[in-house]
C-alpha positions as YAML, in Angstrom:
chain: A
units: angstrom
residues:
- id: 1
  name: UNK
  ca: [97.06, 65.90, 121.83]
- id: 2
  name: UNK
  ca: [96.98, 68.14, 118.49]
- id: 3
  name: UNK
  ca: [100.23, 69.15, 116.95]
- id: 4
  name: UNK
  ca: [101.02, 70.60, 113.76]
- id: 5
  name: UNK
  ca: [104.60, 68.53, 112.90]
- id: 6
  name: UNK
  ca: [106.76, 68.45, 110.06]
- id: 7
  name: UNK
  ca: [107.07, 64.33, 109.18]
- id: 8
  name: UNK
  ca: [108.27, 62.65, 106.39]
- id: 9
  name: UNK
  ca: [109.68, 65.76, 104.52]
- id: 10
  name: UNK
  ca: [105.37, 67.04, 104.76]
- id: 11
  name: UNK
  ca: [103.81, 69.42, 107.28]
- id: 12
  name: UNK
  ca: [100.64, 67.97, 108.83]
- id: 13
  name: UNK
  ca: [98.50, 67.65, 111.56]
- id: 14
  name: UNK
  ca: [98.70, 64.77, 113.91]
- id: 15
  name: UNK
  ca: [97.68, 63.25, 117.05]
- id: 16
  name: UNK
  ca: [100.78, 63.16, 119.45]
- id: 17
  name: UNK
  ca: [101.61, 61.32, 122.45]
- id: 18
  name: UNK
  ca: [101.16, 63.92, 125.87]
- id: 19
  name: UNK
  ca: [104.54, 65.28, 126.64]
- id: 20
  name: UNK
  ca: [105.61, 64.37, 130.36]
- id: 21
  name: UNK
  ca: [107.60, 66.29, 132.47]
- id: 22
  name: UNK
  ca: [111.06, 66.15, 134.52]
- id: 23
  name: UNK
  ca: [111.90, 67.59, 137.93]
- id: 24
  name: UNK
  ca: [112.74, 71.13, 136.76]
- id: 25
  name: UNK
  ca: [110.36, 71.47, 133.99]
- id: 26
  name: UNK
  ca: [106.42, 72.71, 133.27]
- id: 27
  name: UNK
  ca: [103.84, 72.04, 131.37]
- id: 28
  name: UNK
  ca: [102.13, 74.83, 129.63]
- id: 29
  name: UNK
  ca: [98.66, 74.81, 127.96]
- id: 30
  name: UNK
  ca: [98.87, 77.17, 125.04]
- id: 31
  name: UNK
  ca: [96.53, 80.25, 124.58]
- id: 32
  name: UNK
  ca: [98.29, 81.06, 121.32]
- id: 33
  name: UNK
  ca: [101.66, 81.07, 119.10]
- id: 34
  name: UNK
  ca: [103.17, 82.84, 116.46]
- id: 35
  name: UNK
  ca: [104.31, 82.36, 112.77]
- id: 36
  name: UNK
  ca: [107.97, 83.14, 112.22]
- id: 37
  name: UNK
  ca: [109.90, 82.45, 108.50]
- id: 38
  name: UNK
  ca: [111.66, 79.75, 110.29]
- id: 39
  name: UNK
  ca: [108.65, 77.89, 110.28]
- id: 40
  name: UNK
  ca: [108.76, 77.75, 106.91]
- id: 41
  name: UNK
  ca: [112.28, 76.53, 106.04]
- id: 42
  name: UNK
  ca: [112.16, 73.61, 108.88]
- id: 43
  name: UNK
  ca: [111.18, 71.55, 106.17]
- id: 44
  name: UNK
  ca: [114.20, 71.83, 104.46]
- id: 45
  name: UNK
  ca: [116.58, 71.21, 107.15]
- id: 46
  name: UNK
  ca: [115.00, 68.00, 108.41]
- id: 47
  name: UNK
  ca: [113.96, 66.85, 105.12]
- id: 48
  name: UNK
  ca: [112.37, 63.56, 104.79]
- id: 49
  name: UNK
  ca: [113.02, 62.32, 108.18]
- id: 50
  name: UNK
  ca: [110.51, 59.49, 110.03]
- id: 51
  name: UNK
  ca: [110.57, 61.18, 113.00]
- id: 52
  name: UNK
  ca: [107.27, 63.97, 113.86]
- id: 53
  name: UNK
  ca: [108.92, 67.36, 115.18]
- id: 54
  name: UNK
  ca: [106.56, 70.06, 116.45]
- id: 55
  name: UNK
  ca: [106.67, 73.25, 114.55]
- id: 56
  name: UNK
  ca: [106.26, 76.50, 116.45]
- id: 57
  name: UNK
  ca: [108.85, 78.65, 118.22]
- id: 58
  name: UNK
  ca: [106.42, 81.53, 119.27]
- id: 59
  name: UNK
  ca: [103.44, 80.91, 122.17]
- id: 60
  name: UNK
  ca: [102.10, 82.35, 125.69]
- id: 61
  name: UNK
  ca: [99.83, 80.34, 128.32]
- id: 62
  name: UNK
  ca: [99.22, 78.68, 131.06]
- id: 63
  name: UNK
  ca: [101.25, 76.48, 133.46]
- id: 64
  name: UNK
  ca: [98.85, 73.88, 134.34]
- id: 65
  name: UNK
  ca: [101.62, 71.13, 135.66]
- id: 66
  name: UNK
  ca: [104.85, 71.65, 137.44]
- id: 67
  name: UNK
  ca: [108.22, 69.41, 138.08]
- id: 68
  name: UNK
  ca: [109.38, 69.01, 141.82]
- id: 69
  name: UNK
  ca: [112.06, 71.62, 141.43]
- id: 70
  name: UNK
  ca: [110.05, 74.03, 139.67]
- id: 71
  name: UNK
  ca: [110.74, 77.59, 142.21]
- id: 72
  name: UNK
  ca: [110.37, 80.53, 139.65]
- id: 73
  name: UNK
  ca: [106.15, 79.85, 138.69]
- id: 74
  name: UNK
  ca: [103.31, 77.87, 140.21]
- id: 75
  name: UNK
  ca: [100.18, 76.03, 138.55]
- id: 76
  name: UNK
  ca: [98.07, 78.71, 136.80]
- id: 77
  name: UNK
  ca: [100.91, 81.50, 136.00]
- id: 78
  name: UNK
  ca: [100.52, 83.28, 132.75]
- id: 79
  name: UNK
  ca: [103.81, 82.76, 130.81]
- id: 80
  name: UNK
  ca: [105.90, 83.68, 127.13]
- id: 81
  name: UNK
  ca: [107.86, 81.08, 125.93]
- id: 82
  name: UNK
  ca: [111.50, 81.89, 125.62]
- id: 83
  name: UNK
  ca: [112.58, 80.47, 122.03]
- id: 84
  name: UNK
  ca: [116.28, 80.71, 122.80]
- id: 85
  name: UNK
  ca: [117.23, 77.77, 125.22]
- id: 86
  name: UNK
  ca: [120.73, 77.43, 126.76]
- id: 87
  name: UNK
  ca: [121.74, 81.36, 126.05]
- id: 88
  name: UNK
  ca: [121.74, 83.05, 129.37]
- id: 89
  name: UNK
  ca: [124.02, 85.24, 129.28]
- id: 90
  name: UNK
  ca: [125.02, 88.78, 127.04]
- id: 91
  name: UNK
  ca: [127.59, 87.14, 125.25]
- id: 92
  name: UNK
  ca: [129.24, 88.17, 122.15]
- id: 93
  name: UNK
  ca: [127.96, 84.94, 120.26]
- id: 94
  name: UNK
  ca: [125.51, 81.98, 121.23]
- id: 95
  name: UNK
  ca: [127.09, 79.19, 123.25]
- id: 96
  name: UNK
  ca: [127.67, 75.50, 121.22]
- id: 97
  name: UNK
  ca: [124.61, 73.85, 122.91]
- id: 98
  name: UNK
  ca: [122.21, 76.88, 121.71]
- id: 99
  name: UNK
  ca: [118.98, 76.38, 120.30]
- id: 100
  name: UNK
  ca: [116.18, 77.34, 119.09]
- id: 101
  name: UNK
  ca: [112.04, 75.95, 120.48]
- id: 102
  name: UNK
  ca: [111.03, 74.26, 117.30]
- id: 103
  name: UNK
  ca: [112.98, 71.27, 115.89]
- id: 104
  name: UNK
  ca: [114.60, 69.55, 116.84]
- id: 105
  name: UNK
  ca: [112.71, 70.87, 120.94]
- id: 106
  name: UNK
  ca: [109.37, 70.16, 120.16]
- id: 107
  name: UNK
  ca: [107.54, 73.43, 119.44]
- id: 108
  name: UNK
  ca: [104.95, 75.65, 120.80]
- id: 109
  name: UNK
  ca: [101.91, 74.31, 117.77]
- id: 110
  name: UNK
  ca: [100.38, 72.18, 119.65]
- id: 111
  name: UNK
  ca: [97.93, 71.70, 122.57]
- id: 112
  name: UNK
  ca: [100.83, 71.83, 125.29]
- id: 113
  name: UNK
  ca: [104.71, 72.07, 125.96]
- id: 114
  name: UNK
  ca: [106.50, 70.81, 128.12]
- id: 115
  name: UNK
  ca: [110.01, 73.24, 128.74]
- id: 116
  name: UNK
  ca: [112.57, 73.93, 131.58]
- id: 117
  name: UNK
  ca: [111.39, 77.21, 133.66]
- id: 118
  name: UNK
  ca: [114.78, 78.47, 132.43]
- id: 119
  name: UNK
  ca: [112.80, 79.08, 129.18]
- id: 120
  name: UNK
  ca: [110.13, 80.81, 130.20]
- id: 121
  name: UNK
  ca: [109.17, 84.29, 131.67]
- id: 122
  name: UNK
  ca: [106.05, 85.44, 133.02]
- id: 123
  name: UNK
  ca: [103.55, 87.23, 130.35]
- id: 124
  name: UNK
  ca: [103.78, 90.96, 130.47]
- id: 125
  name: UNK
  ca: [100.75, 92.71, 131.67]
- id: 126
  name: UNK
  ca: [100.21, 94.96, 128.87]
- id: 127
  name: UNK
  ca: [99.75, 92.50, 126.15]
- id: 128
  name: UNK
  ca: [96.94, 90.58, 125.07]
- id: 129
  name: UNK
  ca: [96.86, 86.84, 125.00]
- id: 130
  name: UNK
  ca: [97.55, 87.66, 121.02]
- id: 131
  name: UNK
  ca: [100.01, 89.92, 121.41]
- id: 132
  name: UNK
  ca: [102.26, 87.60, 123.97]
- id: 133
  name: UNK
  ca: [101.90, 84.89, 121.47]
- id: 134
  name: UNK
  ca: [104.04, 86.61, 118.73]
- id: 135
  name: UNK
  ca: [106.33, 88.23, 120.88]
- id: 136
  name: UNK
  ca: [109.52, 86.51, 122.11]
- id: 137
  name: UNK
  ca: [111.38, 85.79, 119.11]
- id: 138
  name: UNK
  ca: [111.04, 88.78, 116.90]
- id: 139
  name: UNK
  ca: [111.55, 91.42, 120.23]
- id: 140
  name: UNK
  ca: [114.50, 89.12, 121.05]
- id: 141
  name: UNK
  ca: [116.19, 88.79, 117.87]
- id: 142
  name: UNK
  ca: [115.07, 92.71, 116.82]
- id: 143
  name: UNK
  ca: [116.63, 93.91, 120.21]
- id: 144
  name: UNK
  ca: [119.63, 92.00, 120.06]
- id: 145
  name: UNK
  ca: [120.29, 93.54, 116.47]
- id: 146
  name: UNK
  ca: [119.05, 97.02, 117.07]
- id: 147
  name: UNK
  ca: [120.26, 97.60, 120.80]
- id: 148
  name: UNK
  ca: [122.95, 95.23, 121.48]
- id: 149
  name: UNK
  ca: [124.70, 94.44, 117.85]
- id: 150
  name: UNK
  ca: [123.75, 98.12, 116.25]
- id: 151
  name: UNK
  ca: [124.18, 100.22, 119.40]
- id: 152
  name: UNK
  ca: [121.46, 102.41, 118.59]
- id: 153
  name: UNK
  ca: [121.71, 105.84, 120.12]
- id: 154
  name: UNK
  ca: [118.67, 108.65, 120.02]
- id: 155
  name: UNK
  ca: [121.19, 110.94, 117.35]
- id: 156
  name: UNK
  ca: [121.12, 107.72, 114.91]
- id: 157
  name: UNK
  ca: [119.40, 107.97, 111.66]
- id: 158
  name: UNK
  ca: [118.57, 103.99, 111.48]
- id: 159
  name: UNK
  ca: [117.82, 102.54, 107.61]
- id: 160
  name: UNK
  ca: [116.26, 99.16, 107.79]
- id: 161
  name: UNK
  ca: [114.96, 97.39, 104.45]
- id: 162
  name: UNK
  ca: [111.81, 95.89, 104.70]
- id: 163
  name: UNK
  ca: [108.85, 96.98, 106.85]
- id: 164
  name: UNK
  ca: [107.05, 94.37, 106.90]
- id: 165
  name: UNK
  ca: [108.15, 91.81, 108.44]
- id: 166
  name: UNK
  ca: [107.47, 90.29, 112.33]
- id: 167
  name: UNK
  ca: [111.23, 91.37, 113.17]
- id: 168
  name: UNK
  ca: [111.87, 94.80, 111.24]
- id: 169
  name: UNK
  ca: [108.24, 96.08, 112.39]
- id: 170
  name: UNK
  ca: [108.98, 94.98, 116.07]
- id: 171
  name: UNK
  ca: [112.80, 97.21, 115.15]
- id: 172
  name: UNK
  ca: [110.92, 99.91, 114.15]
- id: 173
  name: UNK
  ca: [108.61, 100.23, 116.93]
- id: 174
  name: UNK
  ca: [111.76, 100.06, 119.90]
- id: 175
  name: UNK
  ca: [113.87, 102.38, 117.14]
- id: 176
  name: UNK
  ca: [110.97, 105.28, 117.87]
- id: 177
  name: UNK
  ca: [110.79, 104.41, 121.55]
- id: 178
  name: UNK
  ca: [114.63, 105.13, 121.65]
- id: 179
  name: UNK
  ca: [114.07, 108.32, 119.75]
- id: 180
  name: UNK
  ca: [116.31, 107.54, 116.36]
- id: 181
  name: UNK
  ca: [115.16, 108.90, 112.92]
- id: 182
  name: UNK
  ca: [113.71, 105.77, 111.08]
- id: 183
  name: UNK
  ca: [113.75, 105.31, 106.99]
- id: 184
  name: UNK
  ca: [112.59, 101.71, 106.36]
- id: 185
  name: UNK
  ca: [110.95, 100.59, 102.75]
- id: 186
  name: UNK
  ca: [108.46, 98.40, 100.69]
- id: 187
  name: UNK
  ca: [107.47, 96.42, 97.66]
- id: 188
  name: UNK
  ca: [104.20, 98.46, 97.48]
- id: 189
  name: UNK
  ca: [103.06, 102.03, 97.94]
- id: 190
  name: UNK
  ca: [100.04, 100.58, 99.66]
- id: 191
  name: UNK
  ca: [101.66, 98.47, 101.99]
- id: 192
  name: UNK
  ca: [104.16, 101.27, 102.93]
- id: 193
  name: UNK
  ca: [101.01, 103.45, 103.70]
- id: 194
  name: UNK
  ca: [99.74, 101.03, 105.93]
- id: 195
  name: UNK
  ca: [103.14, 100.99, 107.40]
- id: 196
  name: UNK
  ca: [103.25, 104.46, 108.93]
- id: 197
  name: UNK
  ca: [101.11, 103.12, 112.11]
- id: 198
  name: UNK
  ca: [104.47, 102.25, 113.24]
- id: 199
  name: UNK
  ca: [106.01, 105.56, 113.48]
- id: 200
  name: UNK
  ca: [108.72, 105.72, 110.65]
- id: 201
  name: UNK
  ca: [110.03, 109.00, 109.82]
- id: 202
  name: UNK
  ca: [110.77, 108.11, 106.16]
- id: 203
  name: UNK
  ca: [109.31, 105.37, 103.64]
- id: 204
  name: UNK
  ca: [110.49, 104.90, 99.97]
- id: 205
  name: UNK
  ca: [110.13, 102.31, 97.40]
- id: 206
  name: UNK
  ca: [112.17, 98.71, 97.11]
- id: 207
  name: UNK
  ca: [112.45, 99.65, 93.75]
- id: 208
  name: UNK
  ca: [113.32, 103.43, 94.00]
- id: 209
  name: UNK
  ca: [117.01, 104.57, 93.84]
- id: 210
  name: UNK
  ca: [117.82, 104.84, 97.07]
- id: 211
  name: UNK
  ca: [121.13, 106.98, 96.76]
- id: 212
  name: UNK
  ca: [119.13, 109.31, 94.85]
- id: 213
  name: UNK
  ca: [115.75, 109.49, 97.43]
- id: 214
  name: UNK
  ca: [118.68, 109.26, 100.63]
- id: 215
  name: UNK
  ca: [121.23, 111.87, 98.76]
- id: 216
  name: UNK
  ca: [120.32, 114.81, 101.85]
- id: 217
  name: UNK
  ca: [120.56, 111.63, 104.51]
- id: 218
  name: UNK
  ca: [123.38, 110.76, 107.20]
- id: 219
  name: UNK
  ca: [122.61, 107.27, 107.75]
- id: 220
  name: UNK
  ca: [124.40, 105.48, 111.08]
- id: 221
  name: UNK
  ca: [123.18, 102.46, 110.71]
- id: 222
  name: UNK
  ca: [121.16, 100.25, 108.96]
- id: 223
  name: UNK
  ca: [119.60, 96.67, 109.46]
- id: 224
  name: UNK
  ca: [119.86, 93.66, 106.97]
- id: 225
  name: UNK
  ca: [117.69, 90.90, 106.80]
- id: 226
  name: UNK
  ca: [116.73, 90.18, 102.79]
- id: 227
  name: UNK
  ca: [120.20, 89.60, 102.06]
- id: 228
  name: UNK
  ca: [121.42, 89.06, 98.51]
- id: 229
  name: UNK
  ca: [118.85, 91.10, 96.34]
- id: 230
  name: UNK
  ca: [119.49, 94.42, 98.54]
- id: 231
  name: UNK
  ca: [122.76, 93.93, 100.87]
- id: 232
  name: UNK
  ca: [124.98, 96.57, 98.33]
- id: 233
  name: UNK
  ca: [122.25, 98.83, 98.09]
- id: 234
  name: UNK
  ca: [122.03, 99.26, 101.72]
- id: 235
  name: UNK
  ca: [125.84, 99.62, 102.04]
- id: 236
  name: UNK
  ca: [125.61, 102.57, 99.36]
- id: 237
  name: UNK
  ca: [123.50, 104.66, 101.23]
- id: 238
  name: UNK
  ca: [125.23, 103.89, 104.48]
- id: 239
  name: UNK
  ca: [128.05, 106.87, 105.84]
- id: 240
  name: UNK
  ca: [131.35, 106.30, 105.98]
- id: 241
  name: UNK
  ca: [132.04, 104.66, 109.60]
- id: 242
  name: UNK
  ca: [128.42, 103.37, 109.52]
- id: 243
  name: UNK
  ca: [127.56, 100.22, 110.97]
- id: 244
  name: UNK
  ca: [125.40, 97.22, 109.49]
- id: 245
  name: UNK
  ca: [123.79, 94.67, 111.28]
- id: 246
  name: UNK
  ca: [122.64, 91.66, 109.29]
- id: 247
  name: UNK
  ca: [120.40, 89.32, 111.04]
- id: 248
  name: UNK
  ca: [118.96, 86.80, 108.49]
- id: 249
  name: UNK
  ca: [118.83, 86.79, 104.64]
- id: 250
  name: UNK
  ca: [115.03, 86.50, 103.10]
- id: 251
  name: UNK
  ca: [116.53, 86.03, 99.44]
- id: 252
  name: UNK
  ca: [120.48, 85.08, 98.78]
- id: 253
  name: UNK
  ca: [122.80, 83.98, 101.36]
- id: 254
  name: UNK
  ca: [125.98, 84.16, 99.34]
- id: 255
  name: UNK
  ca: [126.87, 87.48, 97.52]
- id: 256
  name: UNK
  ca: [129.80, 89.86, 96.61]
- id: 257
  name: UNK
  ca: [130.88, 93.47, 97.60]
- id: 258
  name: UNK
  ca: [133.73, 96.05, 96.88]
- id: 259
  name: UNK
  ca: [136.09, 94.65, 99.81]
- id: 260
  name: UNK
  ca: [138.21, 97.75, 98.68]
- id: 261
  name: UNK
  ca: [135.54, 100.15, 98.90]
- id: 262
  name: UNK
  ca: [134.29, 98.70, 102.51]
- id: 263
  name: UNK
  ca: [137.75, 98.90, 104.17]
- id: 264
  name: UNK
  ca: [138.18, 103.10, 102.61]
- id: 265
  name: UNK
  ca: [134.94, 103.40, 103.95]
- id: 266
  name: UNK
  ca: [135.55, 102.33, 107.25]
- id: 267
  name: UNK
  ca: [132.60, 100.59, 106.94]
- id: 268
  name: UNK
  ca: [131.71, 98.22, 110.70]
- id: 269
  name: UNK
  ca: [129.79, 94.80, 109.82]
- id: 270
  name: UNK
  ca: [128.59, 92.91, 112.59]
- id: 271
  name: UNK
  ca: [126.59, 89.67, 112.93]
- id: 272
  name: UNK
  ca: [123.29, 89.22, 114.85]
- id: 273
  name: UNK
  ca: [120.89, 86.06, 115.56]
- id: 274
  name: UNK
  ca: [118.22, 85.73, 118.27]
- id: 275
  name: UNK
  ca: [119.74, 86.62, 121.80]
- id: 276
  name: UNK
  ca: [120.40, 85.65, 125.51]
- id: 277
  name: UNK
  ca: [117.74, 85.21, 128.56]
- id: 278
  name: UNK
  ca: [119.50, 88.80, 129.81]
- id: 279
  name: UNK
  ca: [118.59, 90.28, 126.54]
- id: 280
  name: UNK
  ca: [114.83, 88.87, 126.97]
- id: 281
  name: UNK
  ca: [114.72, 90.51, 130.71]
- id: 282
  name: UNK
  ca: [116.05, 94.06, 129.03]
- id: 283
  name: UNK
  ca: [113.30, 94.04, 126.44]
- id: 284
  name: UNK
  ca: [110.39, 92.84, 128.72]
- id: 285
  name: UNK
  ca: [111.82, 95.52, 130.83]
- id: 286
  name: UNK
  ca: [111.82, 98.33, 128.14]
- id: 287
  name: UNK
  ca: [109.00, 96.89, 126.39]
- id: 288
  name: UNK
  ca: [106.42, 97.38, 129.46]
- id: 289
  name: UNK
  ca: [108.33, 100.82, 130.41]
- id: 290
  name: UNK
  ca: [107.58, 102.28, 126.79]
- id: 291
  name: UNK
  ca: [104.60, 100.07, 126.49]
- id: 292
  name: UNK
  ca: [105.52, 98.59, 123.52]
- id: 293
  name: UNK
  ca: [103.11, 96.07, 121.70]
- id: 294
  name: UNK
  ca: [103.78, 93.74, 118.75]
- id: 295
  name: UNK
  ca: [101.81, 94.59, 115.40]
- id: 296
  name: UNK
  ca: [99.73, 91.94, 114.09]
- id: 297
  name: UNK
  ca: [98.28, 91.47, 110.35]
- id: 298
  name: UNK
  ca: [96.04, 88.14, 110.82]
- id: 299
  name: UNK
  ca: [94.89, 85.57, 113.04]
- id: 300
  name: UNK
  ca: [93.92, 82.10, 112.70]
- id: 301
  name: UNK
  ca: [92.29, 79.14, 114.69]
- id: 302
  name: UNK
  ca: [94.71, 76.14, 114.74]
- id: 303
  name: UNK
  ca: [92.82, 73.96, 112.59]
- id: 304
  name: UNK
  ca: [93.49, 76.92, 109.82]
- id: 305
  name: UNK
  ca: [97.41, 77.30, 110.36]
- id: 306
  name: UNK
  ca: [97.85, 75.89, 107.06]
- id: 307
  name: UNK
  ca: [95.98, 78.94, 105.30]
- id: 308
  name: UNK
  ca: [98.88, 81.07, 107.96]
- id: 309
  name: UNK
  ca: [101.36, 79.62, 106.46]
- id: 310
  name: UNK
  ca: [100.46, 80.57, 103.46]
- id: 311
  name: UNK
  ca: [99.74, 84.13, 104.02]
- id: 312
  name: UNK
  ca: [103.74, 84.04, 106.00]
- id: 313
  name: UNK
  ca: [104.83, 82.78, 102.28]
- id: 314
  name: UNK
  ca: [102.95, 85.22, 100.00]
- id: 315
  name: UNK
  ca: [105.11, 87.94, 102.11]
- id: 316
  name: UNK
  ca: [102.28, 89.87, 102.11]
- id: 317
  name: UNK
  ca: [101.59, 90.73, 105.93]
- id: 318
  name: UNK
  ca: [102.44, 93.65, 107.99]
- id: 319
  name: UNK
  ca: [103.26, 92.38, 111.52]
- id: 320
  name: UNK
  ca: [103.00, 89.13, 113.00]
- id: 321
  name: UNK
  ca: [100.31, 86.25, 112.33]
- id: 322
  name: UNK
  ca: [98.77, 84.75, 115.32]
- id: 323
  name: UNK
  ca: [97.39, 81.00, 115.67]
- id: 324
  name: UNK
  ca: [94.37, 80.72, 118.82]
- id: 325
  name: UNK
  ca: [94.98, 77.53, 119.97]
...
């Protein structure tokens, strides 16, 4: 079959032997998948090793083969894929065996997975083939660091960096379906424009000063995922006894802040990466009560992911990019 692999340190696509299955796993045929910036760092991790891994962490389909064991689906259920395997539970970090669908798990660009029916969850009926494709891993990691981590309430006034991305548009979206006041920003006046079709109350400039435009704001919590270039900015507009959820870092991972001035602040910093199988029930849950549905910028056929990817590093998209298998 057709996957697109990272080999040799290159991405590529190659012919691959058919996965088989065990006793408690199935075999879906995929409809579609989704882009995610880990697809573009896998390269790094694995660097130039022999061995093909399957990109791909995002995808919805078919079950068209099913392990003896298999009770939860039958041949011919629609299904997500669940990108967080071995994290059942609400727990206040991931267990030591967690990972993520996607290297080293062969990953969701190709023809067909094979994947425990632990890992998967039946597609919600108000999203499109498209839409299912790009949904699990930025509504599970957005939740998790909205709902969960952040504690968003209704009263909040949430500030969230960044409104273009998979993650912080799929934030923004459950933010307004809570009922919290949303500020979010962008690179571009244009791009911020095209931004209001998700609902934000408030959009200003990466490069405007953002005590100055958030001076008459109470801010409760904000939402950091670019990291370096923008994590003391955010903390300056944030109130005293605010909380900030970081849940990735787009530009530097290391960086330095007024410890002294965080502590007087009474400042709350919390941690936040993907999230549990009870997490993913809550969201299909809320998602399908509030009818919530994953913006996307682009799609592409398969044998075009490599123009994707580059779209996904140009930074330019609003939403999610979708590959039709």
């Amino acid at each position: 079959m057709k996957a697109f692999v990272v080999h040799n340190g290159n991405y590529q696509m190659k012919e691959v032997e058919e996965p088989e299955i065990k006793a408690d796993e199935v075999k879906v045929q995929l409809k579609t998948a989704g882009l995610n910036h880990r697809d573009l760092m896998i390269k790094h991790r694995v660097g130039s090793n022999e061995e093909a891994y399957i990109l791909g962490s995002d995808g919805a389909g078919v079950i068209v083969e099913a392990g003896a064991n298999v009770s939860r689906f039958d041949i011919g259920d629609e299904v997500i894929i669940n990108p967080g395997l071995n994290w059942y539970d609400k727990s206040e970090a991931p267990p030591a065996d967690f990972e993520i669908v996607g290297v080293p798990f062969h990953g969701t660009f190709a023809e067909r997975i094979v994947i425990s029916e632990d890992f998967i969850e039946r597609k919600p009926k108000h999203l499109s083939w498209e839409e299912a494709g790009v949904f699990a891993l930025s509504g599970l990691t957005g939740y998790r660091a909205l709902i969960t981590q952040g504690q968003l309430k209704k009263t909040d006034t949430l500030f969230i960096p960044g409104a273009g991305g998979g993650v912080n548009s799929f934030i923004i979206l459950l933010a307004k379906a809570v009922g919290a006041k949303v500020i979010t920003t962008s690179r571009e006046r244009e791009k911020l424009k095209d931004a209001e079709k998700l609902g934000y109350d408030k959009g200003i400039l990466t490069n405007d000063n953002w005590q100055e435009k958030l001076a008459n704001e109470t801010i409760d919590l904000v939402i950091e995922s670019i990291g370096g270039k923008t994590f003391n900015r955010s903390l300056e507009v944030l109130r005293k006894g605010g909380r900030i959820v970081t849940y990735g870092s787009s530009t530097n991972d290391q960086l330095t802040f007024d410890l002294r001035k965080f502590f007087y602040g009474q400042y709350k910093l919390i941690g936040s990466t993907m999230g549990s199988r009870e997490e993913l029930h809550e969201l299909l849950a809320f998602t399908e009560d509030q009818s919530i549905k994953p913006i996307i910028d682009r799609q592409f056929a398969f044998s075009d992911i490599d123009k994707a990817f580059d779209l996904l590093g140009a930074q330019n998209q609003l939403g999610k990019i979708v590959i039709n298998m």
